[in-house]
């Protein structure tokens, strides 16, 4: 490996101990594709021995045991189911407590399918319940367009169609292997299968494989949750995560309208049609004072680019219909973004603010003192405790009808979209 200069004096020949010497290093053709020479520079005798040891270790070192085990595990056909079993038991403290039950029922059955079923049954038995401060994970959907519903009196109700496309839990944030939460806890959701793995970077593909997700995903979003709403990695979420009759918040990038004036961009009324106004009927008028402050305040509403570069959120949209078979969610009203755009859906936060505030203060929703016998459900918004918790999965969707919708008579004509 190393070729030293023969004409360089050694210590025995009167050379100086530790004297630096120039070296030429030659690597074999199998290492680099072709033999080549390069100059290392000036090194000492001690560093020479260290360099020889490192080069020998690089050429002769065997594969790491951990890497070999990982490769062997990937080669086994049962590896995906095993990884899902381990990850599901490490999701939260309650799920980890269900691990002995799952292992006992699995050992009692020789069939792997029966073992998986017993594990899911034990997980459902230990499923957490709603709390006033509970916050579930959201969904990623694609805006497909708009349609209409008609009330018995003939009134037309516009609705937006959102499709939930292959949502899966891809990461736990703020939860360790034992399920212990930290200050900030969240779930990462990957959605929308890519047509080809070439459209997704290898870093993202490796990140998804750690969660047991084999298909490449185009969109990844993070949703803050409470620790009691944790979901196992790789869980497939469904449109039944939301129930007809509940309110949700929809967030998406708004459509771009280009450069617009203040009347369209900010809703200004404009100037007068006459009486001193000639060519500035749609202008914003004065933007600041003369001497004091002598400038225009930052953030003053003016003409400019409208939409296309920021997120918009529509609060308290009513869920009208859920198609569990086609993974469609119909919401009353309009949704930001163009057709085919990506939107994020979450439970409406505003209806629960007052109840959560009083719950943290230790008082009733009416402001009175607690007697100690009140259930936690009094702090929840109407119907919230009936939602799937901690999440609506594909397994739950299989137990429901193909289409679930709210009665048209329950759509209040007064609250127009």
XYZ file of C-alpha atoms in Angstrom:
417
model
C 0.000 0.000 0.000
C 2.759 2.470 0.918
C 5.919 3.109 -1.084
C 8.614 5.023 0.785
C 11.632 6.756 -0.672
C 14.641 4.496 -0.342
C 17.151 7.360 -0.419
C 15.657 8.966 2.697
C 17.922 8.460 5.754
C 16.445 6.336 8.514
C 17.149 6.602 12.230
C 19.714 3.812 12.098
C 21.615 5.588 9.328
C 21.991 8.801 11.260
C 18.576 10.220 10.507
C 16.664 12.206 13.071
C 14.047 10.424 15.187
C 10.561 11.535 14.110
C 11.960 13.293 11.054
C 9.254 14.121 8.528
C 9.472 12.556 5.105
C 7.549 12.939 1.836
C 5.450 9.906 0.885
C 3.812 8.526 -2.243
C 0.664 6.445 -1.707
C -0.559 3.969 -4.314
C -4.032 2.437 -4.173
C -4.893 -0.833 -5.937
C -7.156 -0.848 -8.982
C -9.961 -2.583 -7.071
C -10.265 0.326 -4.643
C -10.599 3.296 -6.957
C -11.207 1.785 -10.374
C -7.645 2.431 -11.523
C -4.288 2.669 -9.811
C -3.096 6.224 -9.286
C -0.467 8.110 -7.333
C -1.020 11.147 -5.177
C 1.205 13.034 -2.768
C 0.283 13.088 0.902
C 2.750 15.766 1.894
C 4.997 15.815 4.937
C 4.142 13.292 7.658
C 5.993 11.952 10.681
C 6.898 8.347 11.432
C 4.127 8.123 14.038
C 1.514 9.434 11.646
C 2.854 7.003 9.029
C 1.994 4.005 11.193
C -1.435 5.476 11.978
C -2.055 6.012 8.281
C -1.084 2.426 7.508
C -3.509 1.119 10.138
C -6.386 3.220 8.833
C -5.800 2.178 5.238
C -5.694 -1.478 6.262
C -8.919 -1.060 8.230
C -10.660 0.531 5.262
C -9.702 -2.254 2.880
C -10.206 -5.245 5.208
C -12.979 -4.099 7.609
C -16.100 -6.319 7.486
C -19.628 -4.955 7.264
C -21.074 -3.464 10.441
C -23.211 -5.888 12.466
C -26.092 -3.420 12.709
C -26.120 -2.838 8.981
C -25.972 -6.593 8.323
C -28.925 -7.197 10.619
C -30.903 -4.427 8.930
C -30.232 -5.886 5.500
C -31.218 -9.363 6.673
C -34.414 -8.002 8.200
C -35.358 -6.294 4.950
C -34.844 -9.525 3.046
C -37.329 -11.415 5.217
C -40.930 -11.431 3.896
C -42.409 -10.859 7.356
C -40.305 -7.774 8.067
C -43.010 -5.168 7.263
C -45.596 -6.709 9.606
C -43.014 -7.072 12.379
C -41.933 -3.459 12.090
C -45.538 -2.274 12.222
C -46.135 -4.395 15.307
C -43.187 -2.873 17.139
C -44.029 0.681 16.107
C -47.669 0.332 17.150
C -46.647 -0.722 20.643
C -44.243 2.205 21.048
C -46.707 4.905 20.091
C -47.824 6.036 23.522
C -47.736 4.933 27.119
C -51.220 3.444 26.854
C -50.356 1.489 23.749
C -47.137 0.277 25.349
C -49.155 -1.036 28.295
C -51.144 -3.135 25.835
C -47.985 -4.877 24.599
C -48.217 -7.863 27.020
C -51.825 -8.464 25.981
C -50.863 -8.428 22.310
C -47.901 -10.760 22.827
C -49.977 -13.241 24.855
C -52.754 -13.439 22.284
C -50.200 -13.701 19.471
C -48.413 -16.636 21.096
C -51.710 -18.450 21.643
C -52.369 -18.502 17.902
C -50.081 -20.052 15.318
C -51.531 -18.041 12.478
C -49.830 -14.679 11.856
C -53.130 -13.132 10.727
C -54.763 -14.064 14.026
C -51.819 -12.536 15.878
C -52.249 -9.291 13.996
C -55.966 -9.263 14.751
C -55.396 -9.809 18.466
C -52.871 -6.984 18.495
C -55.355 -4.616 16.888
C -58.042 -5.699 19.342
C -55.789 -4.998 22.320
C -54.864 -1.617 20.850
C -58.529 -0.713 20.469
C -59.210 -1.785 24.055
C -56.571 0.638 25.273
C -57.694 3.469 22.987
C -57.704 6.830 24.790
C -60.824 8.924 25.292
C -61.609 12.535 24.531
C -60.432 15.208 26.941
C -61.278 18.916 26.887
C -57.719 19.693 25.764
C -57.416 16.870 23.214
C -56.240 17.809 19.737
C -56.305 15.267 16.906
C -54.141 14.973 13.840
C -55.351 16.521 10.590
C -55.611 15.293 7.004
C -54.137 16.301 3.654
C -56.629 16.506 0.802
C -56.848 17.582 -2.826
C -59.415 20.129 -3.944
C -61.447 18.512 -6.732
C -64.018 21.216 -7.443
C -67.434 22.417 -6.291
C -70.969 21.083 -6.388
C -74.366 22.024 -4.964
C -76.945 20.731 -2.511
C -80.574 21.828 -2.551
C -82.747 22.302 0.506
C -86.402 21.212 0.558
C -87.397 24.861 0.016
C -85.307 24.973 -3.187
C -82.403 26.971 -1.777
C -79.019 26.118 -3.276
C -76.131 25.317 -0.924
C -72.646 25.406 -2.542
C -70.162 22.770 -1.410
C -66.511 21.985 -2.120
C -65.343 18.437 -2.827
C -62.075 17.393 -1.143
C -60.394 14.036 -1.743
C -58.251 12.413 0.947
C -55.469 10.670 -0.970
C -53.499 7.915 0.855
C -52.742 9.680 4.138
C -50.292 7.828 6.408
C -48.476 8.691 9.625
C -44.805 9.131 8.704
C -43.152 10.426 11.898
C -43.617 11.112 15.604
C -42.311 14.454 16.841
C -41.803 14.955 20.554
C -42.542 11.300 21.424
C -39.731 8.915 22.339
C -39.738 5.139 21.898
C -41.636 4.657 25.174
C -44.293 7.196 24.221
C -43.224 9.812 26.777
C -44.208 13.276 25.494
C -42.064 16.394 25.455
C -43.072 20.047 25.481
C -44.133 19.938 21.829
C -45.774 16.872 20.308
C -46.875 16.477 16.714
C -47.562 13.898 14.028
C -46.200 14.057 10.512
C -48.549 12.961 7.729
C -47.428 11.923 4.246
C -49.999 11.862 1.463
C -50.622 11.664 -2.295
C -48.721 8.783 -3.896
C -46.174 9.858 -6.491
C -46.453 8.372 -9.989
C -42.802 7.378 -9.848
C -40.155 7.194 -7.146
C -37.992 9.399 -9.382
C -40.239 12.331 -8.469
C -39.273 12.076 -4.778
C -35.785 12.533 -3.361
C -33.995 9.543 -1.869
C -33.833 11.309 1.483
C -37.632 11.473 1.632
C -37.940 7.866 0.463
C -35.602 6.692 3.226
C -37.503 8.767 5.768
C -40.789 7.140 4.730
C -39.346 3.619 4.786
C -38.470 4.070 8.462
C -42.201 4.425 9.135
C -43.069 1.355 7.069
C -44.340 3.391 4.094
C -43.202 1.742 0.875
C -44.737 4.127 -1.671
C -43.226 7.527 -2.371
C -45.347 10.475 -1.203
C -45.513 13.941 -2.702
C -46.751 15.986 0.272
C -45.670 15.927 3.930
C -47.290 18.078 6.616
C -46.936 18.352 10.381
C -49.919 18.617 12.736
C -49.562 19.542 16.434
C -51.402 17.096 18.696
C -51.810 16.250 22.345
C -50.013 13.104 23.607
C -53.299 11.229 24.096
C -54.039 11.546 20.348
C -50.893 9.749 19.161
C -51.308 7.267 16.305
C -48.910 4.422 15.364
C -46.491 4.980 12.513
C -47.711 3.851 9.120
C -51.405 4.088 10.080
C -53.627 4.761 7.064
C -56.033 7.616 7.715
C -59.417 7.821 6.035
C -62.012 10.436 5.156
C -64.142 9.152 8.068
C -61.702 11.008 10.317
C -64.277 13.796 10.005
C -67.997 13.262 10.544
C -70.896 14.999 8.758
C -72.251 17.752 10.957
C -68.945 18.802 12.501
C -66.973 21.955 11.713
C -63.421 21.927 10.366
C -60.729 24.471 9.511
C -59.336 24.354 5.969
C -55.955 25.866 5.112
C -54.374 26.206 1.665
C -52.341 28.544 -0.533
C -54.684 31.097 -2.060
C -55.106 31.557 -5.789
C -52.972 34.214 -7.447
C -54.880 37.217 -8.869
C -51.910 39.297 -9.966
C -51.557 43.027 -9.242
C -54.870 44.392 -7.986
C -56.116 47.683 -6.614
C -57.239 48.376 -3.082
C -60.943 47.995 -3.853
C -60.548 44.369 -4.926
C -57.564 43.502 -2.741
C -58.697 45.057 0.562
C -62.355 45.910 -0.010
C -61.954 49.703 -0.012
C -64.988 51.728 -1.087
C -62.936 54.070 -3.257
C -63.351 57.818 -3.616
C -66.382 59.828 -4.666
C -67.785 59.610 -8.156
C -67.696 63.420 -8.575
C -67.196 66.643 -6.570
C -63.496 67.077 -7.074
C -62.583 63.506 -8.080
C -61.682 63.094 -11.722
C -59.416 60.097 -12.453
C -58.824 58.477 -9.045
C -62.234 57.045 -8.263
C -60.810 53.623 -7.306
C -57.678 54.837 -5.490
C -56.992 54.513 -1.765
C -56.578 58.224 -1.085
C -54.090 59.573 1.436
C -51.639 57.110 2.977
C -50.022 59.191 5.735
C -49.669 62.497 7.548
C -47.513 65.440 6.488
C -45.109 66.505 9.240
C -46.013 64.034 11.968
C -45.088 61.221 11.481
C -43.809 62.413 8.129
C -43.776 58.949 6.626
C -46.019 56.065 5.626
C -46.463 53.425 8.300
C -45.220 49.932 7.366
C -48.059 47.576 6.535
C -50.372 50.243 5.165
C -52.931 48.675 2.845
C -52.153 49.554 -0.744
C -52.442 48.098 -4.203
C -50.209 45.113 -4.929
C -50.031 41.411 -5.600
C -53.149 39.605 -4.471
C -52.988 35.976 -3.372
C -50.794 33.185 -4.652
C -48.001 33.742 -2.147
C -49.584 33.119 1.243
C -51.806 30.694 3.070
C -55.445 31.331 3.710
C -57.579 29.645 6.365
C -61.354 29.287 6.338
C -62.730 28.517 9.797
C -65.773 26.496 10.824
C -66.684 24.926 7.494
C -69.531 22.461 7.936
C -68.956 18.885 6.761
C -72.015 17.935 4.698
C -71.143 14.494 3.307
C -68.375 11.889 3.628
C -67.849 9.253 0.935
C -65.836 6.517 2.653
C -65.511 4.444 -0.515
C -64.055 7.201 -2.715
C -62.408 9.084 0.193
C -64.332 12.300 -0.497
C -65.306 15.037 1.958
C -67.984 17.601 1.035
C -67.820 20.872 2.980
C -70.271 23.744 2.867
C -68.798 26.850 1.253
C -65.625 27.645 -0.636
C -62.039 26.594 0.038
C -58.848 28.549 -0.777
C -56.668 27.481 -3.660
C -57.145 26.299 -7.240
C -58.631 23.046 -8.431
C -56.109 20.279 -7.793
C -54.409 22.203 -4.989
C -53.363 20.665 -1.681
C -55.309 21.615 1.442
C -54.952 20.672 5.105
C -57.989 19.812 7.214
C -58.229 20.008 11.006
C -60.914 20.024 13.654
C -62.314 23.515 14.184
C -60.497 25.159 17.075
C -62.711 28.143 17.810
C -65.751 26.240 19.183
C -63.523 24.630 21.842
C -61.601 27.701 22.979
C -64.007 28.766 25.726
C -64.371 25.260 27.151
C -60.605 24.686 27.176
C -60.038 28.031 28.872
C -62.479 27.251 31.680
C -61.122 23.704 32.012
C -57.593 25.012 32.615
C -58.920 27.502 35.154
C -60.808 24.758 37.002
C -64.249 26.289 36.509
C -67.461 25.329 34.739
C -68.111 26.598 31.196
C -70.559 29.075 32.765
C -67.794 30.430 35.021
C -69.055 28.837 38.241
C -66.881 26.792 40.588
C -66.538 23.039 40.138
C -68.201 20.608 42.507
C -65.929 17.715 41.487
C -68.655 15.532 39.963
C -68.915 17.116 36.510
C -67.810 14.979 33.528
C -65.199 16.292 31.129
C -67.712 16.180 28.282
C -69.332 19.418 29.469
C -66.296 21.341 28.207
C -66.421 19.848 24.713
C -68.224 21.388 21.772
C -71.469 19.585 20.839
C -70.768 16.285 19.112
C -66.986 16.383 19.519
C -66.909 13.370 21.832
C -68.588 11.320 19.065
C -65.683 11.782 16.637
C -63.261 8.898 15.984
C -60.457 9.149 18.510
C -57.525 9.271 18.219
C -58.063 9.099 14.427
C -60.365 7.794 11.721
C -58.567 4.915 10.006
C -59.251 2.676 7.026
C -60.391 -0.068 9.395
C -63.107 2.193 10.801
C -64.148 3.168 7.275
C -64.789 -0.479 6.393
C -67.384 -0.692 9.175
C -69.370 2.337 7.966
C -71.708 2.809 4.991
C -70.179 3.935 1.721
C -71.759 7.403 2.019
C -72.621 9.232 5.233
C -74.255 12.659 4.987
C -76.063 15.165 7.123
C -79.793 15.656 6.673
C -80.564 18.533 4.327
C -83.086 19.879 6.819
C -80.230 20.375 9.297
C -78.529 22.879 6.987
C -79.552 26.195 8.479
C -80.637 28.496 5.621
C -79.763 31.515 7.777
C -76.042 30.643 7.956
C -75.318 31.011 4.279
C -71.885 29.995 2.984
